mmCIF file with all atom_site columns, C-alpha atoms in Angstrom:
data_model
loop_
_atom_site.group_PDB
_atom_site.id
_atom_site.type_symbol
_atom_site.label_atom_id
_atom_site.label_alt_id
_atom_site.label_comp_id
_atom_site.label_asym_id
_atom_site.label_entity_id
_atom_site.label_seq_id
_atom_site.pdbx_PDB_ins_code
_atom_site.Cartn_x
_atom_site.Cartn_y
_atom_site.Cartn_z
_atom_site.occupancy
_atom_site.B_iso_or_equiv
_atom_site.pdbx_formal_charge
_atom_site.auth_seq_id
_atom_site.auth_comp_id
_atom_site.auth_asym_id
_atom_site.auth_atom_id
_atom_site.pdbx_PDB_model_num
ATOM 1   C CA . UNK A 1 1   ? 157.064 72.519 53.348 1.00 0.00 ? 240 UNK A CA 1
ATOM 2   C CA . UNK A 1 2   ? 154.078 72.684 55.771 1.00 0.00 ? 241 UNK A CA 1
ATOM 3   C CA . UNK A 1 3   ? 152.158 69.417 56.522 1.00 0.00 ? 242 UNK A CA 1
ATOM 4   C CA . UNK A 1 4   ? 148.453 69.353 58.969 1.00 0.00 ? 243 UNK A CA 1
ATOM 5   C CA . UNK A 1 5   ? 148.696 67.436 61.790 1.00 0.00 ? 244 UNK A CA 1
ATOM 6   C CA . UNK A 1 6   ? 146.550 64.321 59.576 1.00 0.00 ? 245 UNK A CA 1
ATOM 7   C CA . UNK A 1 7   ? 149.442 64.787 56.548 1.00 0.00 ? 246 UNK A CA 1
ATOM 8   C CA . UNK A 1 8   ? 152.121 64.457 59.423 1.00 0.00 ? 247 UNK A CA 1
ATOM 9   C CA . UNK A 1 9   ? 150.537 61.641 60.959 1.00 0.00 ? 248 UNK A CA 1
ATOM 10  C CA . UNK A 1 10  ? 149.914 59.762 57.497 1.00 0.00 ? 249 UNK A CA 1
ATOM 11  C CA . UNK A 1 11  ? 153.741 60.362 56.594 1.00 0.00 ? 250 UNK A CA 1
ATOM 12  C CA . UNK A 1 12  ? 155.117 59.541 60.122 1.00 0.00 ? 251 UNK A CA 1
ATOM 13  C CA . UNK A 1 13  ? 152.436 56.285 60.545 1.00 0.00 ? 252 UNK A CA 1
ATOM 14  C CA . UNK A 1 14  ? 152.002 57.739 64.069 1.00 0.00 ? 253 UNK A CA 1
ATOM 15  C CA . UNK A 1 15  ? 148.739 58.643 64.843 1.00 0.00 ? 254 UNK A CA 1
ATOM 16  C CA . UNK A 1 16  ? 147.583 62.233 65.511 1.00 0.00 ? 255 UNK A CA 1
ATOM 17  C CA . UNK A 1 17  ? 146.500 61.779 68.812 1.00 0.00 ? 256 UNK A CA 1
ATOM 18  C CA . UNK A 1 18  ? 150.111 60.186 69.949 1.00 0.00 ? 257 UNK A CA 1
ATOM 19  C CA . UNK A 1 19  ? 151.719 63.099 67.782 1.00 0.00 ? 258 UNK A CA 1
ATOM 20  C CA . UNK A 1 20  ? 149.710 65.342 70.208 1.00 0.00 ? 259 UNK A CA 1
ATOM 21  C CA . UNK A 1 21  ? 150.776 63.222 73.050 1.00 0.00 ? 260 UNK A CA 1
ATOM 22  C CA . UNK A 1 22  ? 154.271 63.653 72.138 1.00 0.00 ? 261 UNK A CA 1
ATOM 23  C CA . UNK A 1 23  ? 153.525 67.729 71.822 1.00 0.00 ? 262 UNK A CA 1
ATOM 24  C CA . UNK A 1 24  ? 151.792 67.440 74.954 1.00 0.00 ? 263 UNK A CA 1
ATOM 25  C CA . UNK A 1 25  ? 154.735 65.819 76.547 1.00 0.00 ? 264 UNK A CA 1
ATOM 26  C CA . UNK A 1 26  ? 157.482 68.290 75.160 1.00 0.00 ? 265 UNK A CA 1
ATOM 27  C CA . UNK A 1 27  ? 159.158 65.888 73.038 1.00 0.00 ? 266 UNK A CA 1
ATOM 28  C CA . UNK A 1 28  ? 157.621 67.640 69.832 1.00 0.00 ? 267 UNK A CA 1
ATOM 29  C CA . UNK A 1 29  ? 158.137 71.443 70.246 1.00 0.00 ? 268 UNK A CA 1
ATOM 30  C CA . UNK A 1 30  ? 158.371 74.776 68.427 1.00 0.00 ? 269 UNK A CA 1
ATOM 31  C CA . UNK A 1 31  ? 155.304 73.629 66.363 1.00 0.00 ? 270 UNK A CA 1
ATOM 32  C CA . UNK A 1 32  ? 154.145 76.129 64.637 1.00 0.00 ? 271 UNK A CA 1
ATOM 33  C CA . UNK A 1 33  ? 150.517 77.353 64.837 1.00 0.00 ? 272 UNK A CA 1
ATOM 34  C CA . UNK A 1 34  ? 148.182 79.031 62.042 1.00 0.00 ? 273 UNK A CA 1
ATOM 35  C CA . UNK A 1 35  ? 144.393 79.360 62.687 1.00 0.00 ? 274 UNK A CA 1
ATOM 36  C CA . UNK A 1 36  ? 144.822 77.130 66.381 1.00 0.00 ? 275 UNK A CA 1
ATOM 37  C CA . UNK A 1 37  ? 145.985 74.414 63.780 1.00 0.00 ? 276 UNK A CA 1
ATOM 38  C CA . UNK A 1 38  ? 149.575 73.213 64.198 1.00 0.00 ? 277 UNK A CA 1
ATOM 39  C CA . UNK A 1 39  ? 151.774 73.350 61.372 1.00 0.00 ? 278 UNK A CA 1
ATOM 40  C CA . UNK A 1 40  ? 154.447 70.800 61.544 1.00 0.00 ? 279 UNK A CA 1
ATOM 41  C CA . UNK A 1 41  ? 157.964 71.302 59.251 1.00 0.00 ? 280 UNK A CA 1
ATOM 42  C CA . UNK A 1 42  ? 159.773 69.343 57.421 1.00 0.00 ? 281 UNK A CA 1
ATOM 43  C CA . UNK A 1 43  ? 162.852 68.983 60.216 1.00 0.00 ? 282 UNK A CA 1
ATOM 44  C CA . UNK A 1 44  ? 159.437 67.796 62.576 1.00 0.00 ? 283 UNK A CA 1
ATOM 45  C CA . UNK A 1 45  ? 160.321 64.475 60.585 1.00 0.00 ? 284 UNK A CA 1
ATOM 46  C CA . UNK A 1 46  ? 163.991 64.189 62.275 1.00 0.00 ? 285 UNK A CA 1
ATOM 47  C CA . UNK A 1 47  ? 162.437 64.897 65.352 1.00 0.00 ? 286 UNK A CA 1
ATOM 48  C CA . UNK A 1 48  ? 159.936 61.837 65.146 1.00 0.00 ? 287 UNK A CA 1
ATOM 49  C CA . UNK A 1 49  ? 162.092 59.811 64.000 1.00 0.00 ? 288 UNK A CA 1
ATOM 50  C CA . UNK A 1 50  ? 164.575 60.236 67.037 1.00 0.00 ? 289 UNK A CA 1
ATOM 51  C CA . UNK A 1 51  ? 161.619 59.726 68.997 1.00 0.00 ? 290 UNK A CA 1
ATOM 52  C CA . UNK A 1 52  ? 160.314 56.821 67.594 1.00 0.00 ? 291 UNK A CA 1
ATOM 53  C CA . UNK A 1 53  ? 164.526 55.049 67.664 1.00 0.00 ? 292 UNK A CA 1
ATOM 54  C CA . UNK A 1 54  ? 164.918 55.888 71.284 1.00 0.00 ? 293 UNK A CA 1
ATOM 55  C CA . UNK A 1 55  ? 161.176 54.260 72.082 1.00 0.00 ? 294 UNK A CA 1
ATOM 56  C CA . UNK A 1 56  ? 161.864 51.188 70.169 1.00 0.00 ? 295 UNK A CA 1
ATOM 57  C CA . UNK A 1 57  ? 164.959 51.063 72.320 1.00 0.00 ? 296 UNK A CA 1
ATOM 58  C CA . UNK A 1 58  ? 162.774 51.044 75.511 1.00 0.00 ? 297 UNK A CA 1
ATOM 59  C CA . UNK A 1 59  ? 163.481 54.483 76.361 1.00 0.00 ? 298 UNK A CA 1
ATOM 60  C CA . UNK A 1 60  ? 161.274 56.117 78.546 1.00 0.00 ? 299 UNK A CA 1
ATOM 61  C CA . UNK A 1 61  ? 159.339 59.553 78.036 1.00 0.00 ? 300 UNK A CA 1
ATOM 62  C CA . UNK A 1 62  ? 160.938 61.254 80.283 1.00 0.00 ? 301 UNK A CA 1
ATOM 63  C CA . UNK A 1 63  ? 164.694 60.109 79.369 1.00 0.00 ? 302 UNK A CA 1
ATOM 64  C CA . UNK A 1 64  ? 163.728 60.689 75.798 1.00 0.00 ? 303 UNK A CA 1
ATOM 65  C CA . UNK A 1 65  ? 162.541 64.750 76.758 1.00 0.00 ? 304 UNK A CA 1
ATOM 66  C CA . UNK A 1 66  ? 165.727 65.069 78.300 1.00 0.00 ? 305 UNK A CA 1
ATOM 67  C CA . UNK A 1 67  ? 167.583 63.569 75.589 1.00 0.00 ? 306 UNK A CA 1
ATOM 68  C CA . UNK A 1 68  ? 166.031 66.218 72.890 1.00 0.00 ? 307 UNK A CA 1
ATOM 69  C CA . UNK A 1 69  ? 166.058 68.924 75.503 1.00 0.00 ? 308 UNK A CA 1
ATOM 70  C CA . UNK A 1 70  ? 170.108 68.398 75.652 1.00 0.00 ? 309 UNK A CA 1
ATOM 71  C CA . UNK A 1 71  ? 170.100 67.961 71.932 1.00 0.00 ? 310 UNK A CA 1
ATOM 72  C CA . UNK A 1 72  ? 168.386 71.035 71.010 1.00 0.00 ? 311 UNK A CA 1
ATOM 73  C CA . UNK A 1 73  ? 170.507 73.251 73.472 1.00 0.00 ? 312 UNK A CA 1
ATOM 74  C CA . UNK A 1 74  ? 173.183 75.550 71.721 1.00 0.00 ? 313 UNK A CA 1
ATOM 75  C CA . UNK A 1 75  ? 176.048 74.392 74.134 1.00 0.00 ? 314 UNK A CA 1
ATOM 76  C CA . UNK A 1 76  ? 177.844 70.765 73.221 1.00 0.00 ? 315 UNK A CA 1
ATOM 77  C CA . UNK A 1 77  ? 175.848 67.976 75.230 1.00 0.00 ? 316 UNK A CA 1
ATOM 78  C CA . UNK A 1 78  ? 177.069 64.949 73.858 1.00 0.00 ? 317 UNK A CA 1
ATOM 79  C CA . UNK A 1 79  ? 178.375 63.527 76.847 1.00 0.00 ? 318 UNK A CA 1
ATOM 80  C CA . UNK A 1 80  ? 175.360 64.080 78.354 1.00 0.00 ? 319 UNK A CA 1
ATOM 81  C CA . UNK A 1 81  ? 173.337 62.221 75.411 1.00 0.00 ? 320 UNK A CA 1
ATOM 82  C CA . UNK A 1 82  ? 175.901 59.600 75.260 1.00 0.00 ? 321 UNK A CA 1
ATOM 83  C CA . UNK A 1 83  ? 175.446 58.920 79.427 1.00 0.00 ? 322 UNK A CA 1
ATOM 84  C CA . UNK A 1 84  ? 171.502 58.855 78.269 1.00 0.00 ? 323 UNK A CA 1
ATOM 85  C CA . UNK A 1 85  ? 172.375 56.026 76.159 1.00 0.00 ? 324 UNK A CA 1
ATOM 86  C CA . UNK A 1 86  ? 174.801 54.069 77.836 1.00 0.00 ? 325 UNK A CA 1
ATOM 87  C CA . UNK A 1 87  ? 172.297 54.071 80.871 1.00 0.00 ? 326 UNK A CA 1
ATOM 88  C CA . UNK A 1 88  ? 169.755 52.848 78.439 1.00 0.00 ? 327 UNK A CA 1
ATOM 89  C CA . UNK A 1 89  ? 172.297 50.162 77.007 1.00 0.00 ? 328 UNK A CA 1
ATOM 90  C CA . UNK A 1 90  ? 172.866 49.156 80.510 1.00 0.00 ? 329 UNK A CA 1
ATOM 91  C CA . UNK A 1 91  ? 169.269 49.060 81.363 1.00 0.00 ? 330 UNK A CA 1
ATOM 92  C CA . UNK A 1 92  ? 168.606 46.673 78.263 1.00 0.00 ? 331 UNK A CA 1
ATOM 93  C CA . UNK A 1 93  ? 171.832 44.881 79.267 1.00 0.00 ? 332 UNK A CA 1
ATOM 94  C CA . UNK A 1 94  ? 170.430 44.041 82.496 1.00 0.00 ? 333 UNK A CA 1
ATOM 95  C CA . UNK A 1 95  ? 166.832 42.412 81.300 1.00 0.00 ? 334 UNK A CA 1
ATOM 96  C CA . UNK A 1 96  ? 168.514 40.475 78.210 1.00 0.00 ? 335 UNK A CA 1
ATOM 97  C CA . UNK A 1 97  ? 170.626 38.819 81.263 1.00 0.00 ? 336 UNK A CA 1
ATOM 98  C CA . UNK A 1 98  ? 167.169 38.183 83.261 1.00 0.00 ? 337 UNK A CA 1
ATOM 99  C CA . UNK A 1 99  ? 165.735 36.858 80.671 1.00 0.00 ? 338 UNK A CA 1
ATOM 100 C CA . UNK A 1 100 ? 168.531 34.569 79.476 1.00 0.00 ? 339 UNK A CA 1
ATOM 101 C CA . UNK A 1 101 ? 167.986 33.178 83.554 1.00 0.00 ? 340 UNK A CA 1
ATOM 102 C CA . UNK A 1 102 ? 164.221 32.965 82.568 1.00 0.00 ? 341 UNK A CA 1
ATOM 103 C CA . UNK A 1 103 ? 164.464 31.061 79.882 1.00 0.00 ? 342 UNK A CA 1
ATOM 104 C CA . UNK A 1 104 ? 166.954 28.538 81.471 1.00 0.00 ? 343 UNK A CA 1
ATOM 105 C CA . UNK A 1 105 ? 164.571 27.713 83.329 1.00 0.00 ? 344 UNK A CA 1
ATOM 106 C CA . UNK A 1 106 ? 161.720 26.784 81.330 1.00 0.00 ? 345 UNK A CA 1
ATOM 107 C CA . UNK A 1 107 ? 164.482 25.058 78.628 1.00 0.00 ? 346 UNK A CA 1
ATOM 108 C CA . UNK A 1 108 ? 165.062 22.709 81.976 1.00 0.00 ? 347 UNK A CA 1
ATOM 109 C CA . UNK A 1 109 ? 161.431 22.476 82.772 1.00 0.00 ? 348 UNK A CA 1
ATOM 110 C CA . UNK A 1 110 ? 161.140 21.617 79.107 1.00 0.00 ? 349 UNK A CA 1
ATOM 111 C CA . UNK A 1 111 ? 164.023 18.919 79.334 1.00 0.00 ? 350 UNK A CA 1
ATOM 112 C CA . UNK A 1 112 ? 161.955 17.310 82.211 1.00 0.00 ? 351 UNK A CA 1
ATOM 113 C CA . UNK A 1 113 ? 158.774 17.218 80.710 1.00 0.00 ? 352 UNK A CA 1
ATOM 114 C CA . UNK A 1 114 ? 160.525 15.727 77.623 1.00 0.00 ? 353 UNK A CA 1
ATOM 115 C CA . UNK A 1 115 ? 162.195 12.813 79.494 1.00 0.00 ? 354 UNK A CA 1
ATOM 116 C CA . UNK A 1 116 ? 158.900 11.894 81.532 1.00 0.00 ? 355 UNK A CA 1
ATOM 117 C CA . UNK A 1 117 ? 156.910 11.635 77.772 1.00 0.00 ? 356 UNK A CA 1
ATOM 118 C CA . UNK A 1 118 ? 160.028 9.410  76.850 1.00 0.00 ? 357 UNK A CA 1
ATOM 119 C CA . UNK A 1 119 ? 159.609 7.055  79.859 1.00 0.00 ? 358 UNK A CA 1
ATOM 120 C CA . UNK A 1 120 ? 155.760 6.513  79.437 1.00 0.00 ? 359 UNK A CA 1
#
């Protein structure tokens, strides 16, 4: 089936101008034009949805483009996808620890503040 770029954006909840970003960006490709409009495809929906996963993981733009570039290549690149994500995992790894340290912190500042109310 064939969906406008407002039905795609209505189905996806993504707006049409961050659909266009996404185009704009490569991560959307192949879309289909008739009459200058695009025409987006059912397996477009896949696509978004990858998209929209690898975002909500912090990914960035660019690691996500090279993520569907290597997935849409003929040849096997699943160790390359899986380095993608394990650099990712590390990445996310590395601020949960950071802000563990953070919130030490204000749980001790919060201890303090809690024994001075206690003593006056």
């Amino acid at each position: 089936m064939a969906y406008t770029i407002s039905e795609f954006a209505e189905k996806t909840g993504i707006s049409a101008y961050t659909i266009r970003y996404y185009e704009k960006e490569g991560l959307l490709s192949c879309i289909e034009r008739k009459n200058g409009r695009r025409v987006f495809k059912d397996e477009d929906f896949f696509t978004i949805n990858v998209i929209i996963h690898l975002k909500n993981i912090g990914m960035s733009i660019k690691d996500i483009k090279t993520y569907l570039d290597l997935y849409r290549q003929a040849k096997d690149t699943t160790e390359q996808r899986q380095a993608i994500i394990l650099r990712q995992k590390k990445s996310l790894e590395e601020k949960i620890f950071s802000l563990k340290n953070k919130l030490q912190i204000l749980q001790s500042g919060e201890m303090y503040y809690q024994k001075m109310i206690e003593f006056n």
